[in-house]
Coordinates of C-alpha atoms and ligand atoms in Angstrom, one line a residue:
N1 CA 65.8 -6.6 -30.4
E2 CA 68.3 -6.0 -33.3
V3 CA 67.6 -2.8 -35.2
W4 CA 66.9 -3.4 -39.0
P5 CA 68.3 -0.9 -41.5
K6 CA 66.6 2.7 -41.8
P7 CA 65.5 3.6 -45.1
A8 CA 67.1 6.8 -46.4
D9 CA 63.5 8.2 -47.6
T10 CA 60.2 7.0 -46.1
R11 CA 58.9 4.0 -47.5
I12 CA 55.2 4.2 -48.4
I13 CA 53.6 0.9 -49.3
T14 CA 50.3 0.3 -50.4
V15 CA 49.2 -3.2 -49.5
A16 CA 46.6 -3.9 -52.2
N17 CA 44.6 -6.6 -54.0
Q18 CA 40.9 -6.2 -54.8
K19 CA 40.1 -9.5 -53.8
G20 CA 38.8 -10.2 -50.4
G21 CA 40.2 -12.3 -47.8
V22 CA 43.7 -12.8 -49.1
G23 CA 45.5 -11.6 -46.2
K24 CA 46.0 -7.9 -46.8
T25 CA 44.9 -6.6 -43.6
T26 CA 46.8 -9.4 -41.7
T27 CA 49.9 -8.6 -43.7
A28 CA 49.8 -5.1 -43.0
V29 CA 49.3 -5.1 -39.2
N30 CA 52.0 -7.7 -38.7
L31 CA 54.5 -6.1 -40.9
A32 CA 53.8 -2.9 -39.0
V33 CA 54.4 -4.6 -35.6
A34 CA 57.6 -6.2 -36.7
L35 CA 59.1 -3.3 -38.2
A36 CA 58.3 -1.4 -35.1
H37 CA 59.9 -4.0 -32.8
H38 CA 63.2 -3.4 -34.7
G39 CA 63.6 0.2 -34.2
L40 CA 62.0 1.6 -37.0
S41 CA 59.3 4.5 -36.8
V42 CA 55.7 3.1 -38.4
L43 CA 52.6 4.8 -39.3
L44 CA 49.8 1.9 -40.5
I45 CA 46.9 3.6 -42.3
D46 CA 43.7 2.0 -42.2
L47 CA 41.7 2.4 -45.3
D48 CA 39.0 -0.1 -45.4
P49 CA 35.5 1.1 -43.6
Q50 CA 35.5 -2.4 -41.9
G51 CA 38.4 -1.3 -39.6
N52 CA 39.9 -4.6 -39.4
A53 CA 43.4 -3.3 -39.0
S54 CA 42.3 -0.9 -36.5
T55 CA 40.8 -3.9 -34.4
A56 CA 44.0 -5.8 -34.7
M57 CA 46.0 -2.7 -33.3
G58 CA 43.6 -2.5 -30.5
V59 CA 42.6 0.9 -31.7
A60 CA 39.2 2.4 -31.1
H61 CA 37.1 2.7 -34.3
H62 CA 33.4 3.2 -33.6
A63 CA 31.5 5.5 -35.8
G64 CA 32.6 9.2 -35.0
T65 CA 36.0 8.5 -34.0
P66 CA 38.7 10.7 -35.4
S67 CA 40.0 8.9 -38.1
V68 CA 41.1 8.5 -42.1
Y69 CA 37.7 9.7 -43.1
D70 CA 38.5 13.2 -41.5
V71 CA 41.8 13.4 -43.4
L72 CA 40.5 12.5 -46.5
L73 CA 37.6 15.1 -46.3
G74 CA 40.3 17.7 -45.3
S75 CA 39.3 18.2 -41.8
S76 CA 42.1 16.8 -40.0
S77 CA 45.7 15.9 -40.4
L78 CA 47.3 12.3 -40.0
Q79 CA 49.0 13.9 -36.8
D80 CA 45.9 14.9 -35.5
V81 CA 44.1 11.3 -35.7
A82 CA 47.2 8.8 -35.6
V83 CA 47.2 7.1 -32.2
P84 CA 49.7 5.0 -30.4
V85 CA 49.7 1.3 -30.6
E86 CA 50.8 -0.5 -27.4
A87 CA 52.2 -3.4 -29.4
A88 CA 55.3 -1.4 -30.1
P89 CA 56.8 1.8 -29.3
G90 CA 57.3 3.8 -32.6
L91 CA 54.1 2.5 -33.9
R92 CA 51.3 4.4 -34.5
C93 CA 47.7 3.7 -36.5
V94 CA 45.2 5.9 -38.3
P95 CA 41.8 4.1 -37.7
A96 CA 39.3 3.7 -40.1
T97 CA 35.4 3.8 -39.0
I98 CA 32.2 2.8 -40.9
D99 CA 32.1 6.9 -41.7
L100 CA 34.5 5.9 -44.5
A101 CA 31.9 3.6 -46.2
G102 CA 30.4 6.9 -47.7
A103 CA 33.5 8.6 -48.5
D104 CA 33.7 7.2 -52.1
I105 CA 30.6 9.3 -52.9
E106 CA 31.6 12.2 -50.7
L107 CA 34.9 12.5 -52.5
A108 CA 33.3 12.2 -55.9
S109 CA 32.4 15.8 -56.2
Q110 CA 35.7 17.1 -54.7
V111 CA 38.6 18.4 -56.3
A112 CA 41.8 16.4 -56.4
R113 CA 39.7 13.6 -55.1
E114 CA 42.5 11.0 -55.5
H115 CA 45.2 13.2 -54.2
R116 CA 43.6 13.6 -50.6
L117 CA 45.9 10.9 -48.9
R118 CA 49.0 11.8 -50.8
K119 CA 48.7 15.2 -49.8
A120 CA 48.2 14.4 -46.2
I121 CA 51.0 11.8 -46.2
S122 CA 53.6 14.6 -47.5
G123 CA 52.9 16.3 -44.1
Y124 CA 53.7 13.3 -42.1
E125 CA 56.3 11.9 -43.9
P126 CA 59.2 13.0 -42.3
Q127 CA 58.1 11.6 -38.9
A128 CA 58.2 7.7 -40.4
D129 CA 60.5 5.2 -41.8
Y130 CA 57.8 3.2 -43.1
I131 CA 53.9 4.2 -43.8
L132 CA 51.8 1.1 -44.6
I133 CA 48.2 1.5 -46.0
D134 CA 46.0 -1.3 -45.7
C135 CA 43.6 -1.1 -48.8
P136 CA 39.7 -2.3 -48.8
P137 CA 38.8 -5.3 -51.3
A138 CA 37.9 -3.0 -54.1
L139 CA 39.5 -1.0 -57.0
G140 CA 37.4 2.2 -56.0
L141 CA 38.4 5.7 -55.0
L142 CA 39.9 4.7 -51.8
T143 CA 42.4 2.4 -53.1
L144 CA 43.1 5.0 -55.8
N145 CA 44.1 7.6 -53.1
A146 CA 46.3 4.5 -51.6
L147 CA 47.7 3.9 -55.2
V148 CA 48.3 7.5 -55.6
A149 CA 49.9 8.2 -52.0
G150 CA 52.4 4.9 -52.3
K151 CA 55.7 4.6 -53.8
E152 CA 55.6 0.7 -53.5
I153 CA 53.0 -1.6 -53.7
L154 CA 52.9 -5.0 -51.9
I155 CA 50.5 -7.6 -53.3
P156 CA 49.3 -10.3 -50.7
I157 CA 48.4 -13.8 -52.8
Q158 CA 46.8 -16.3 -51.1
C159 CA 47.8 -19.7 -52.3
E160 CA 44.5 -20.7 -53.7
Y161 CA 42.4 -21.3 -56.9
Y162 CA 41.7 -18.3 -58.7
A163 CA 44.6 -16.4 -56.9
L164 CA 46.1 -15.1 -60.1
E165 CA 42.5 -14.4 -61.5
G166 CA 41.9 -10.7 -60.9
L167 CA 45.4 -9.7 -60.4
A168 CA 45.5 -8.3 -64.0
Q169 CA 43.0 -6.1 -63.3
L170 CA 45.0 -4.9 -60.4
L171 CA 48.1 -4.6 -62.4
N172 CA 46.3 -2.6 -65.5
T173 CA 44.9 -0.1 -62.7
V174 CA 48.3 0.1 -61.5
E175 CA 49.9 0.9 -64.9
L176 CA 47.0 3.6 -65.4
V177 CA 47.9 5.2 -62.0
R178 CA 51.9 5.3 -63.1
T179 CA 51.1 6.6 -66.6
Q180 CA 48.7 9.4 -65.3
L181 CA 49.0 10.2 -61.4
N182 CA 52.0 8.7 -59.6
A183 CA 55.1 8.0 -62.3
T184 CA 57.0 6.5 -59.7
L185 CA 54.5 3.8 -58.3
D186 CA 56.4 0.4 -58.5
V187 CA 54.8 -3.3 -57.4
S188 CA 57.8 -3.9 -55.3
T189 CA 57.0 -6.8 -53.2
V190 CA 54.6 -10.2 -53.6
L191 CA 53.7 -12.4 -50.6
L192 CA 52.5 -15.6 -50.6
T193 CA 49.9 -16.0 -47.7
M194 CA 48.0 -18.7 -46.1
Y195 CA 50.0 -21.4 -47.7
D196 CA 49.0 -24.9 -47.1
S197 CA 51.8 -27.6 -47.5
R198 CA 49.6 -30.4 -47.5
T199 CA 47.9 -29.3 -51.0
R200 CA 49.9 -29.7 -54.1
L201 CA 47.8 -26.5 -55.6
A202 CA 49.5 -24.3 -53.2
D203 CA 52.9 -25.2 -54.5
Q204 CA 51.4 -25.0 -58.1
V205 CA 50.1 -21.4 -57.1
A206 CA 53.4 -20.6 -55.5
D207 CA 55.5 -21.6 -58.7
E208 CA 53.2 -19.7 -60.7
V209 CA 53.6 -16.4 -58.8
R210 CA 57.3 -16.9 -58.5
Q211 CA 57.5 -17.5 -62.4
H212 CA 55.4 -14.1 -63.0
F213 CA 56.9 -12.0 -60.2
G214 CA 60.5 -13.3 -59.9
A215 CA 62.4 -11.5 -57.3
K216 CA 59.7 -9.5 -56.4
V217 CA 58.3 -12.5 -54.3
I218 CA 59.2 -12.4 -50.5
R219 CA 61.3 -15.7 -49.9
S220 CA 59.5 -16.3 -46.6
V221 CA 56.0 -17.8 -47.2
I222 CA 53.1 -17.2 -44.6
P223 CA 51.6 -20.6 -43.8
R224 CA 47.9 -21.1 -42.8
N225 CA 48.2 -20.8 -38.9
V226 CA 45.1 -20.6 -36.6
R227 CA 47.1 -18.3 -34.3
V228 CA 47.3 -15.7 -36.9
S229 CA 43.3 -15.6 -37.2
E230 CA 42.9 -15.7 -33.2
A231 CA 44.8 -12.9 -32.6
P232 CA 42.6 -10.1 -33.8
G233 CA 39.9 -11.5 -31.3
Y234 CA 42.3 -10.2 -28.7
G235 CA 42.9 -6.8 -30.2
Q236 CA 46.2 -8.0 -31.2
T237 CA 48.7 -9.2 -34.0
V238 CA 50.1 -12.8 -34.0
M239 CA 53.4 -10.9 -33.3
T240 CA 52.3 -10.3 -29.7
Y241 CA 49.5 -12.8 -29.3
D242 CA 51.9 -15.8 -30.0
A243 CA 55.3 -14.6 -30.8
G244 CA 56.8 -18.3 -31.2
S245 CA 53.8 -19.4 -33.6
R246 CA 55.0 -20.5 -37.0
G247 CA 52.5 -17.5 -38.2
A248 CA 54.5 -15.1 -36.2
V249 CA 57.9 -16.3 -37.2
S250 CA 57.3 -16.3 -41.0
Y251 CA 55.7 -12.8 -40.7
L252 CA 59.0 -11.7 -38.9
E253 CA 61.2 -13.0 -41.5
A254 CA 59.0 -11.5 -44.4
A255 CA 59.5 -8.1 -42.7
R256 CA 63.2 -8.7 -42.0
E257 CA 63.5 -9.3 -45.5
L258 CA 61.3 -6.5 -46.8
A259 CA 63.7 -4.2 -44.6
E260 CA 66.9 -5.5 -45.6
R261 CA 66.1 -5.3 -49.3
G262 CA 65.3 -1.7 -49.1
R263 CA 63.1 0.0 -51.8
P264 CA 64.4 -1.0 -55.5
S265 CA 66.2 1.6 -57.0
P266 CA 64.7 3.2 -60.2
A267 CA 66.9 1.1 -62.6
E268 CA 65.4 -2.0 -61.2
Q269 CA 61.8 -1.0 -61.0
N270 CA 59.5 -2.3 -63.4
Q271 CA 61.2 -5.0 -65.0
P272 CA 59.5 -8.3 -65.1
G273 CA 60.7 -10.5 -62.9
G274 CA 62.1 -8.0 -60.6
S275 CA 65.6 -7.1 -59.6
S276 CA 68.0 -9.8 -59.4
Ligands
ADP1 P1 42.0 -9.0 -46.4 O1 42.3 -8.2 -45.5 O2 42.7 -9.3 -47.7 O3 40.4 -9.3 -46.3 P2 42.6 -10.8 -44.2 O4 44.1 -10.5 -43.7 O5 41.3 -10.1 -43.3 O6 42.3 -10.5 -45.5 O7 42.5 -12.2 -43.8 C1 41.2 -13.0 -44.2 C2 40.9 -13.8 -42.8 O8 41.8 -14.7 -43.2 C3 40.8 -13.1 -41.5 O9 39.9 -13.9 -40.7 C4 42.2 -13.8 -41.1 O10 42.5 -13.6 -39.7 C5 42.6 -15.1 -41.8 N1 44.2 -15.2 -42.1 C6 44.7 -14.1 -42.8 N2 46.0 -14.8 -42.5 C7 46.1 -16.0 -42.3 C8 47.1 -17.2 -42.0 N3 48.4 -17.0 -42.3 N4 46.5 -18.1 -41.5 C9 45.3 -18.5 -40.9 N5 44.2 -17.4 -40.8 C10 44.8 -16.2 -41.7
MG2 MG1 41.2 -6.2 -45.0

């Protein structure tokens, strides 16, 4: 495989959208595998108690498995709990277990509760070119930890009714985090997912998203493709399950674009419409 450009500093990308079922997990796992297949060292952090990213990585995540829960509670480091993923050398996954479901409440009384993940990542950062964080479908303390830890946010948007509804809430939260907790946070990337070319609606949504986010929107659009949804059942991503499928090819293109663009420079950040 060709080698994609290594970022000068570790890119920490939080995949967030408080809506469920928009393709967060699918996006996080496929980008992680694609980047690792091209010579980059990648850590994928599963931050959803459902553990769907862990499933797709073929990584154990039954209750009690050393996981991101232990990291947030401060009893383990990321290094301790990250496990190698078979799909690619250079790819590791921090699993999430159902134990994480109670973390919101357990963390609530602790000091620096929204900085837990950031602190853990700072110890791991030098080992990775990319750290991808898969968020749960809520704007609670787990997602807040991911927003405080991230340098960039990637928002997957499903080309469906109500796609943009609720996005304002996410963007408000991001703005709040930027002003109070993480000044360099930036919505760098938007990815259109589950695109169905047969519907005019999908085109309308895609146009609207491009108008709003401009150059932040990745050119490669992810089609709805049954191979993508089958892959997790085999403990895989579509990248290895069916590399020739339309789903795999479009995620590969999206990952390439993400890698080639690099992280937007501070001057380009936070401008509506993006960088070019
Ligand atoms: P989220 O993490 O935002 O809840 P998921 O990535 O789990 O969303 O996707 C929701 C469901 O849609 C899953 O069953 C997944 O396999 C399926 N899915 C995601 N992307 C695609 C796609 N491009 N084509 C077909 N099915 C998809
Ligand atoms: Mg998910």
